[in-house]
Coordinates of C-alpha atoms and ligand atoms in Angstrom, one line a residue:
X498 CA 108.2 79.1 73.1
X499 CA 105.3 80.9 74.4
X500 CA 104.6 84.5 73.3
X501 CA 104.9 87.1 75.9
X502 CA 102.6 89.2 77.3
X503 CA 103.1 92.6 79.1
X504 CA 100.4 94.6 81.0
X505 CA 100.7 97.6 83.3
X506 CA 98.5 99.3 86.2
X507 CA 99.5 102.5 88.1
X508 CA 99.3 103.0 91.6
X509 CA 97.9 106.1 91.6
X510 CA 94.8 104.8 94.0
X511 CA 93.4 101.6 95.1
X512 CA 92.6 99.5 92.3
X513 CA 88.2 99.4 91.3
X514 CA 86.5 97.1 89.7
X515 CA 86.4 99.1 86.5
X516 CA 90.5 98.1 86.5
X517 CA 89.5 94.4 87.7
X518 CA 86.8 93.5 85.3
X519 CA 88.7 95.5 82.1
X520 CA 92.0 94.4 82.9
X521 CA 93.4 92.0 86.0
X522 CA 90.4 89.8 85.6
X523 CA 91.7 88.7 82.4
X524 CA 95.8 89.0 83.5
X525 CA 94.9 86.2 86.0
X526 CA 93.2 84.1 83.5
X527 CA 96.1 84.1 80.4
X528 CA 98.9 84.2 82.6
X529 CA 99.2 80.5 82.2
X530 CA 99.4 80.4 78.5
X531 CA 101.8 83.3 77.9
X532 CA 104.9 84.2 79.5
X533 CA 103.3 86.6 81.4
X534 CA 105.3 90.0 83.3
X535 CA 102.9 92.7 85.3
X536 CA 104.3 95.8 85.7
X537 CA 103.2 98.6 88.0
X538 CA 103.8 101.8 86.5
X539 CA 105.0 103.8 89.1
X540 CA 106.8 106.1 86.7
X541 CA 103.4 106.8 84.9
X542 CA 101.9 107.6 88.6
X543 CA 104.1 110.2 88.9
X544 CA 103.1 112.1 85.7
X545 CA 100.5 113.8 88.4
X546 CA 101.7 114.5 92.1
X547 CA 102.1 112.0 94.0
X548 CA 102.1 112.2 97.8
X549 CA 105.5 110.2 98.1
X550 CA 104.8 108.4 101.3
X551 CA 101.2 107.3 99.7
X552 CA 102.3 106.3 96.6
X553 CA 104.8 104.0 98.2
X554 CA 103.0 102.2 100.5
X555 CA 99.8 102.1 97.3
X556 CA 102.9 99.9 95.6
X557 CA 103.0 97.4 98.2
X558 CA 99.2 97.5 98.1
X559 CA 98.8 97.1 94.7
X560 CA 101.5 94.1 94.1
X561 CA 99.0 92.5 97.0
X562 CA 96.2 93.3 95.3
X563 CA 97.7 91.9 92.4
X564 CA 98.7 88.4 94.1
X565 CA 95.2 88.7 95.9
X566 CA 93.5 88.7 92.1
X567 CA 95.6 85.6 91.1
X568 CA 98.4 86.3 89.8
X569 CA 101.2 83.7 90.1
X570 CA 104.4 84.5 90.9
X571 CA 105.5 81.0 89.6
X572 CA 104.2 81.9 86.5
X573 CA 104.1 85.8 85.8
X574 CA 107.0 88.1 86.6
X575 CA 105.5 91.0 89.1
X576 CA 107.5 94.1 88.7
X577 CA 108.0 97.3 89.9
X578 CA 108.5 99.7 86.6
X579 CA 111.0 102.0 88.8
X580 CA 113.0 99.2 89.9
X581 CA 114.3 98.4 86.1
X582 CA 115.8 101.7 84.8
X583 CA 116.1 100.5 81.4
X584 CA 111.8 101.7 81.4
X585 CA 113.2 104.9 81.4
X586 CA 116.7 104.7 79.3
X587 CA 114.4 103.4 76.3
X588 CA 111.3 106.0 76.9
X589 CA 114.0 108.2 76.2
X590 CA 115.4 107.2 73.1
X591 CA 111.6 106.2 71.7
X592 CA 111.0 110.0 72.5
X593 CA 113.4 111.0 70.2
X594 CA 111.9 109.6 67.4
X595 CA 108.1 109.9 67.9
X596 CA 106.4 113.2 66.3
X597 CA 105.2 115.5 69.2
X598 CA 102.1 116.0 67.1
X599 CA 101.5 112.3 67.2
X600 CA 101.1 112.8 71.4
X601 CA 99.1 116.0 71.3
X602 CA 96.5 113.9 69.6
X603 CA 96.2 111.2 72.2
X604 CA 92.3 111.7 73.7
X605 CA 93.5 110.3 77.1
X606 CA 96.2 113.6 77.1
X607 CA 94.1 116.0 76.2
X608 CA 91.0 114.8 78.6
X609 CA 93.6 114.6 81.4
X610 CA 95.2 118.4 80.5
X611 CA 91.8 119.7 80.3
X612 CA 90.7 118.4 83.7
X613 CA 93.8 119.9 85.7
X614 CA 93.3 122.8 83.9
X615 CA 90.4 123.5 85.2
X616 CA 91.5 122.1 88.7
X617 CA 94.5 124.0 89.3
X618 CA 97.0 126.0 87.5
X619 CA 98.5 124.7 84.4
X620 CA 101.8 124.6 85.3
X621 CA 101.1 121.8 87.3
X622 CA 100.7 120.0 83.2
X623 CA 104.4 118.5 83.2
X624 CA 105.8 117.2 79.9
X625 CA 105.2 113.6 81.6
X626 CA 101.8 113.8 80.6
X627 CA 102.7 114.5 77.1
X628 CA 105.2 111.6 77.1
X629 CA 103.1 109.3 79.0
X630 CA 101.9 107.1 75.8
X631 CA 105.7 107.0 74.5
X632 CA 106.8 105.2 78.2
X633 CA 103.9 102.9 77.6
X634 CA 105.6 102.1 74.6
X635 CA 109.1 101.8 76.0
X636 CA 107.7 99.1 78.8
X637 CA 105.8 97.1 76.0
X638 CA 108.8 96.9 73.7
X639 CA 111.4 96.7 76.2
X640 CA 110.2 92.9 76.8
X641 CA 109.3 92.8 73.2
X642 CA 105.7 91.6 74.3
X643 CA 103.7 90.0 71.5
X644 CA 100.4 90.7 74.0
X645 CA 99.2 93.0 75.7
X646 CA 95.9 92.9 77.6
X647 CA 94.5 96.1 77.8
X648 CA 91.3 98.0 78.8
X649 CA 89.5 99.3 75.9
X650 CA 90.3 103.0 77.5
X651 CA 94.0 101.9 76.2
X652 CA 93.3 100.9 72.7
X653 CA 94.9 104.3 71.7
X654 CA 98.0 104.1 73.4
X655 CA 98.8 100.8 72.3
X656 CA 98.3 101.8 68.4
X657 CA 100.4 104.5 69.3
X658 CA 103.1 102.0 70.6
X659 CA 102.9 100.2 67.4
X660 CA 103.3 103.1 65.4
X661 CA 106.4 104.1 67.1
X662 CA 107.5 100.5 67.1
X663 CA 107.2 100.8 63.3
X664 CA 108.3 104.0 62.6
X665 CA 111.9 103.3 64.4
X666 CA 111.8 99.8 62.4
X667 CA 112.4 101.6 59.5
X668 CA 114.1 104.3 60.7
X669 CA 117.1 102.3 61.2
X670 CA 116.1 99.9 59.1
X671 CA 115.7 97.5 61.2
X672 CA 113.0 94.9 62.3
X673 CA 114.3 95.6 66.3
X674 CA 111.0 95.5 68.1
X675 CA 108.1 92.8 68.0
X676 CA 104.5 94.3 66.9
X677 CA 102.4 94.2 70.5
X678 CA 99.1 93.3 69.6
X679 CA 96.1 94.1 71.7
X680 CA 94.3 91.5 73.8
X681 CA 90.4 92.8 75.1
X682 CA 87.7 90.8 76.9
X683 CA 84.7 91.1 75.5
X684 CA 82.6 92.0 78.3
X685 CA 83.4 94.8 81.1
X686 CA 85.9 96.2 79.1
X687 CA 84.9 99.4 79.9
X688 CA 83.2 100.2 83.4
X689 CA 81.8 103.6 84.0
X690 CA 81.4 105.9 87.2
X691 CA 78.8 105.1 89.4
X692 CA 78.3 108.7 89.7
X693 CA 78.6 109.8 86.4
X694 CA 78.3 106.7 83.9
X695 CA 79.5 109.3 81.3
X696 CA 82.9 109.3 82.5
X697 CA 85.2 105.9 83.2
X698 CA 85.8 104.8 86.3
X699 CA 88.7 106.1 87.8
X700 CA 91.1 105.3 90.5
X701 CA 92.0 109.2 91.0
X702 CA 88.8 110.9 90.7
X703 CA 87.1 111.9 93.8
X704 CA 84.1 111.5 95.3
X705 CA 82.7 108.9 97.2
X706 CA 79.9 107.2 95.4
X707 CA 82.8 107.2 92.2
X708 CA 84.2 103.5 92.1
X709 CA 84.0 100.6 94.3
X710 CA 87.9 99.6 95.0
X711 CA 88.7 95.6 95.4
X712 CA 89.2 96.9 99.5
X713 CA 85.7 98.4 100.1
X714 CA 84.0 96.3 102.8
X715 CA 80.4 94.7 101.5
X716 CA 78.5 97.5 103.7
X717 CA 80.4 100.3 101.6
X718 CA 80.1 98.5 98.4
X719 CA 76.3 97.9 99.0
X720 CA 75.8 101.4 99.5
X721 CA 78.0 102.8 96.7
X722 CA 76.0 100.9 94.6
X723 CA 72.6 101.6 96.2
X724 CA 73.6 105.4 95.3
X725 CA 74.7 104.9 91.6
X726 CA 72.9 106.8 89.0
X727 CA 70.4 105.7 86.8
X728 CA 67.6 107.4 84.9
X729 CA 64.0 108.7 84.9
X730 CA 62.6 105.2 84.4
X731 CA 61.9 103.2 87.4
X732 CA 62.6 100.0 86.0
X733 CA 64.4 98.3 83.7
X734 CA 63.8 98.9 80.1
X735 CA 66.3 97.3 77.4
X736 CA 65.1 99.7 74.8
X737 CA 64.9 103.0 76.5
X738 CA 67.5 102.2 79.4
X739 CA 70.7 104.9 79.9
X740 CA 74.2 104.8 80.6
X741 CA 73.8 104.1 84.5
X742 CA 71.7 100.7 84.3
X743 CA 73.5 99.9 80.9
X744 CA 77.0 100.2 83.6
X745 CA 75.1 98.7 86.4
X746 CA 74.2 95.7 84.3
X747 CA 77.5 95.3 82.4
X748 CA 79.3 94.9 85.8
X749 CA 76.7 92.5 86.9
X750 CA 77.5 90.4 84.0
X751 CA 80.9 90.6 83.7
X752 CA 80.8 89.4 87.3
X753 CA 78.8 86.7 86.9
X754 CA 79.3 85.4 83.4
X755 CA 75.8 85.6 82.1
X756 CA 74.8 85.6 78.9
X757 CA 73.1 88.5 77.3
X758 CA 69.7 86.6 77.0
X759 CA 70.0 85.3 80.6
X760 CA 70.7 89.1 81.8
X761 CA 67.6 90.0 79.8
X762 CA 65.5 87.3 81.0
X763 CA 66.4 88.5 84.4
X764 CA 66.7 92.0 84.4
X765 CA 63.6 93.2 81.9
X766 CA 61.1 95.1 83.8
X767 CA 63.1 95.0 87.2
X768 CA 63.0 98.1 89.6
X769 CA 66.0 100.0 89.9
X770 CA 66.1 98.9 93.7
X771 CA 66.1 95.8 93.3
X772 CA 68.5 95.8 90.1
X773 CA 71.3 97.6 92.7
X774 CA 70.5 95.0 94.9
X775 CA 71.3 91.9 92.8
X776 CA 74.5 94.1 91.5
X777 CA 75.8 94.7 94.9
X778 CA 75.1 91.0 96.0
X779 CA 76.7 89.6 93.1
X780 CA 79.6 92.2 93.6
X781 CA 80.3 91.6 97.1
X782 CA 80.2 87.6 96.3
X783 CA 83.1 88.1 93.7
X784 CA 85.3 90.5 95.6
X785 CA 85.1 88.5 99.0
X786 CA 87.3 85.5 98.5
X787 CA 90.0 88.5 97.0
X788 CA 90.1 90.5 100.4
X789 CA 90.5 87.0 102.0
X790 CA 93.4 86.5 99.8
X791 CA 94.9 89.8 100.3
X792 CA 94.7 89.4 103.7
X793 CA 96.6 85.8 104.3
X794 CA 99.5 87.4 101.4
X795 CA 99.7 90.8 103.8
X796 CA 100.0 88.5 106.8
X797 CA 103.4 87.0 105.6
X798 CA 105.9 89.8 106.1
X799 CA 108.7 90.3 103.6
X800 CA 106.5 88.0 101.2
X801 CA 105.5 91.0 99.1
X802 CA 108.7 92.9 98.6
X803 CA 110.5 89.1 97.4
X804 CA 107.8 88.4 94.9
X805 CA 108.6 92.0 93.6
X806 CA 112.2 91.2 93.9
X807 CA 112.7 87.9 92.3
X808 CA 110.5 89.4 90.0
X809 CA 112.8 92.2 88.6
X810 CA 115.8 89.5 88.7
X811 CA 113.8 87.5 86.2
X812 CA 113.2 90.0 83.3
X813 CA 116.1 92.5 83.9
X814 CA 117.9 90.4 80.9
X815 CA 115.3 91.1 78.9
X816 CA 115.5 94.6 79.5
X817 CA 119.3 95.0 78.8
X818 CA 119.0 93.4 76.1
X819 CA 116.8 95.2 74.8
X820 CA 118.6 98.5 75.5
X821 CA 122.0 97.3 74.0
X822 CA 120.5 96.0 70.6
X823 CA 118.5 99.9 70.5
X824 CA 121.7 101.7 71.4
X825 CA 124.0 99.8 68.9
X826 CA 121.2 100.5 66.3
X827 CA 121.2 104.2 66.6
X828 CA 124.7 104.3 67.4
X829 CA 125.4 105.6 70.8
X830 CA 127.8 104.6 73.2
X831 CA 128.0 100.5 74.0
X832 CA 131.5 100.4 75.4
Ligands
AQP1137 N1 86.9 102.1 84.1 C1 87.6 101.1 83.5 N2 87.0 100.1 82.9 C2 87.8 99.1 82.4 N3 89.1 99.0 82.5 C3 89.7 100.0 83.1 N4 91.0 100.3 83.3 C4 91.1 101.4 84.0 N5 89.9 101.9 84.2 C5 89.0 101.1 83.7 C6 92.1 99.4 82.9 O1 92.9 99.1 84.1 C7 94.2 98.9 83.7 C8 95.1 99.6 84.7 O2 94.8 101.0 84.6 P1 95.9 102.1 84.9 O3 96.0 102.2 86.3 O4 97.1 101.8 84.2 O5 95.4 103.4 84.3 P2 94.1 104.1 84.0 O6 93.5 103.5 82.8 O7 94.3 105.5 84.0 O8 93.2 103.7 85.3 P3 92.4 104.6 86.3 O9 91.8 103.7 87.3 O10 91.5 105.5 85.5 O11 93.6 105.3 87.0 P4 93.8 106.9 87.1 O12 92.7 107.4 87.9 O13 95.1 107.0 87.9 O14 94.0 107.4 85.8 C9 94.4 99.4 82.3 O15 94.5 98.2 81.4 C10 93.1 100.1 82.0 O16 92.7 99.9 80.7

């Protein structure tokens, strides 16, 4: 039997190359040795406002985008996290036996509190946010997925699903849930703001010269690139070079596949110019053939929604199962 492997984006905006290079990238590529369900965490989106009428038709987007990248609904269940309530049912019980002090620590929480703090008012902060790590848990151990490909931005959360994995192991005494292990690729695993290479890129954070989504046309990703931010030098300089080219040329090679001496080889010395230019080019190259894709998927109506569909009829087993085997274990009702 192959081992399963669970992964999840939210459709909070449309999907960058930060979320392509450190995560679907690699979903497309291992979906054929695992047993492979994709999940878009619509639930998570919702732990900050969503418009409703965007966030719906960003679901529809996404599970193009997703088909666009490669994935294969022959071989990888696509599904819609609110479509299987049993996301929610076991988030629920999980909660009950993870340690609020264990959440407050999560950097991702506190980064995320601390910027709508100073955004808005803090009562927009719902408990969501808090329990945001503990649904990630519930969708990984709901399939019992041995895998789970993550960015690096996620290590946290998925040591934090393990921990609540083990702690209700022996809770109940118990071994109920599979240990999800992590799955990173090596390079790209972490893409940085064009803007501000201090801070990831980001689907929901403003600004215009942020992220480059899979759906920029070349002209707009030539120019978002063209605008990134580097430093003082004017070329490159392996020894002395800052976060922006470091980013610039970690997309470049996670793009391309070049090795670090063949980057070197090529990059040492060269102007910034020209570095964005080669970025951009080899950008635009790799996210062409995807908008072509995602434009033949979007032109078969109804083709979408059934993937999604069949998708949900495949692994909602799995989920009740799941549920059942929790609920006998800490005894509530299984009539
Ligand atoms: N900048 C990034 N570099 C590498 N990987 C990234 N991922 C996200 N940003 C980067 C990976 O993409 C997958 C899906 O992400 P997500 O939508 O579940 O949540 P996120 O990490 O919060 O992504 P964003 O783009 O930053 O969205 P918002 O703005 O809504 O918070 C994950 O595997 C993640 O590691």
């Amino acid at each position: 039997m192959k081992a399963r492997v669970l992964s999840g984006i939210q459709p909070t905006g449309s999907p960058h190359i930060g979320n392509y290079l450190g995560a679907l990238k690699n979903w497309a590529k291992i979906q054929y040795d695992y047993e492979s369900i994709y999940c878009i965490v619509d639930l998570h989106a919702i732990t900050v406002y969503q418009d409703p009428a965007e966030l719906r038709s960003r679901i529809l987007e996404l599970a193009g985008m997703l088909l666009a990248i490669g994935i294969d609904p022959k071989h990888s269940s696509l599904v819609v996290q609110s479509s299987i309530p049993e996301h929610a049912e076991l988030a629920w019980m999980l909660t009950c036996v993870t340690p609020v002090g264990w959440l407050e620590r999560m950097t991702q929480y506190k980064a995320k509190v601390e910027a709508l703090a100073t955004a808005s008012s803090e009562a927009s902060i719902g408990d969501g946010m808090l329990q945001y790590p503990v649904l990630m848990a519930a969708d990984i151990l709901l399939y019992q997925a041995g895998i789970v490909p993550v960015g690096d931005d996620q290590r946290q959360h998925l040591e934090l699903a393990r921990d609540i994995a083990q702690r209700f192991n022996s809770l109940y005494n118990k071994e109920i849930f599979v240990m999800p292990e992590t799955h990173l690729p090596t390079v790209g695993a972490r893409i940085m703001g064009l803007d501000d290479p201090e801070k990831k890129m980001s689907k929901s954070t403003a600004g215009a010269a942020h992220a480059v989504s899979l759906l920029d046309p070349p002209a707009a990703i030539r120019k978002k690139i063209m605008r990134a931010t580097t430093d003082s030098n004017p070329a490159v300089d392996y020894a002395t070079m800052g976060a922006g080219v470091k980013n610039l040329l970690a997309i470049h090679q996670a793009f391309t596949g070049w090795d670090d001496a063949a980057m070197k080889q090529h990059f040492e010395g060269m102007r910034y110019g020209d570095l964005k230019k080669t970025v951009a080019e080899s950008v635009v190259a790799a996210i062409e053939p995807i908008q072509q894709r995602y434009a033949e998927i979007n032109a078969e109506p109804g083709y979408v929604a059934r993937v999604l569909q069949e998708g949900a009829e495949r692994v909602r087993p799995l989920a009740r199962d799941t549920v059942e085997k929790v609920k006998q274990c800490m005894g509530l009702f299984t009539p």
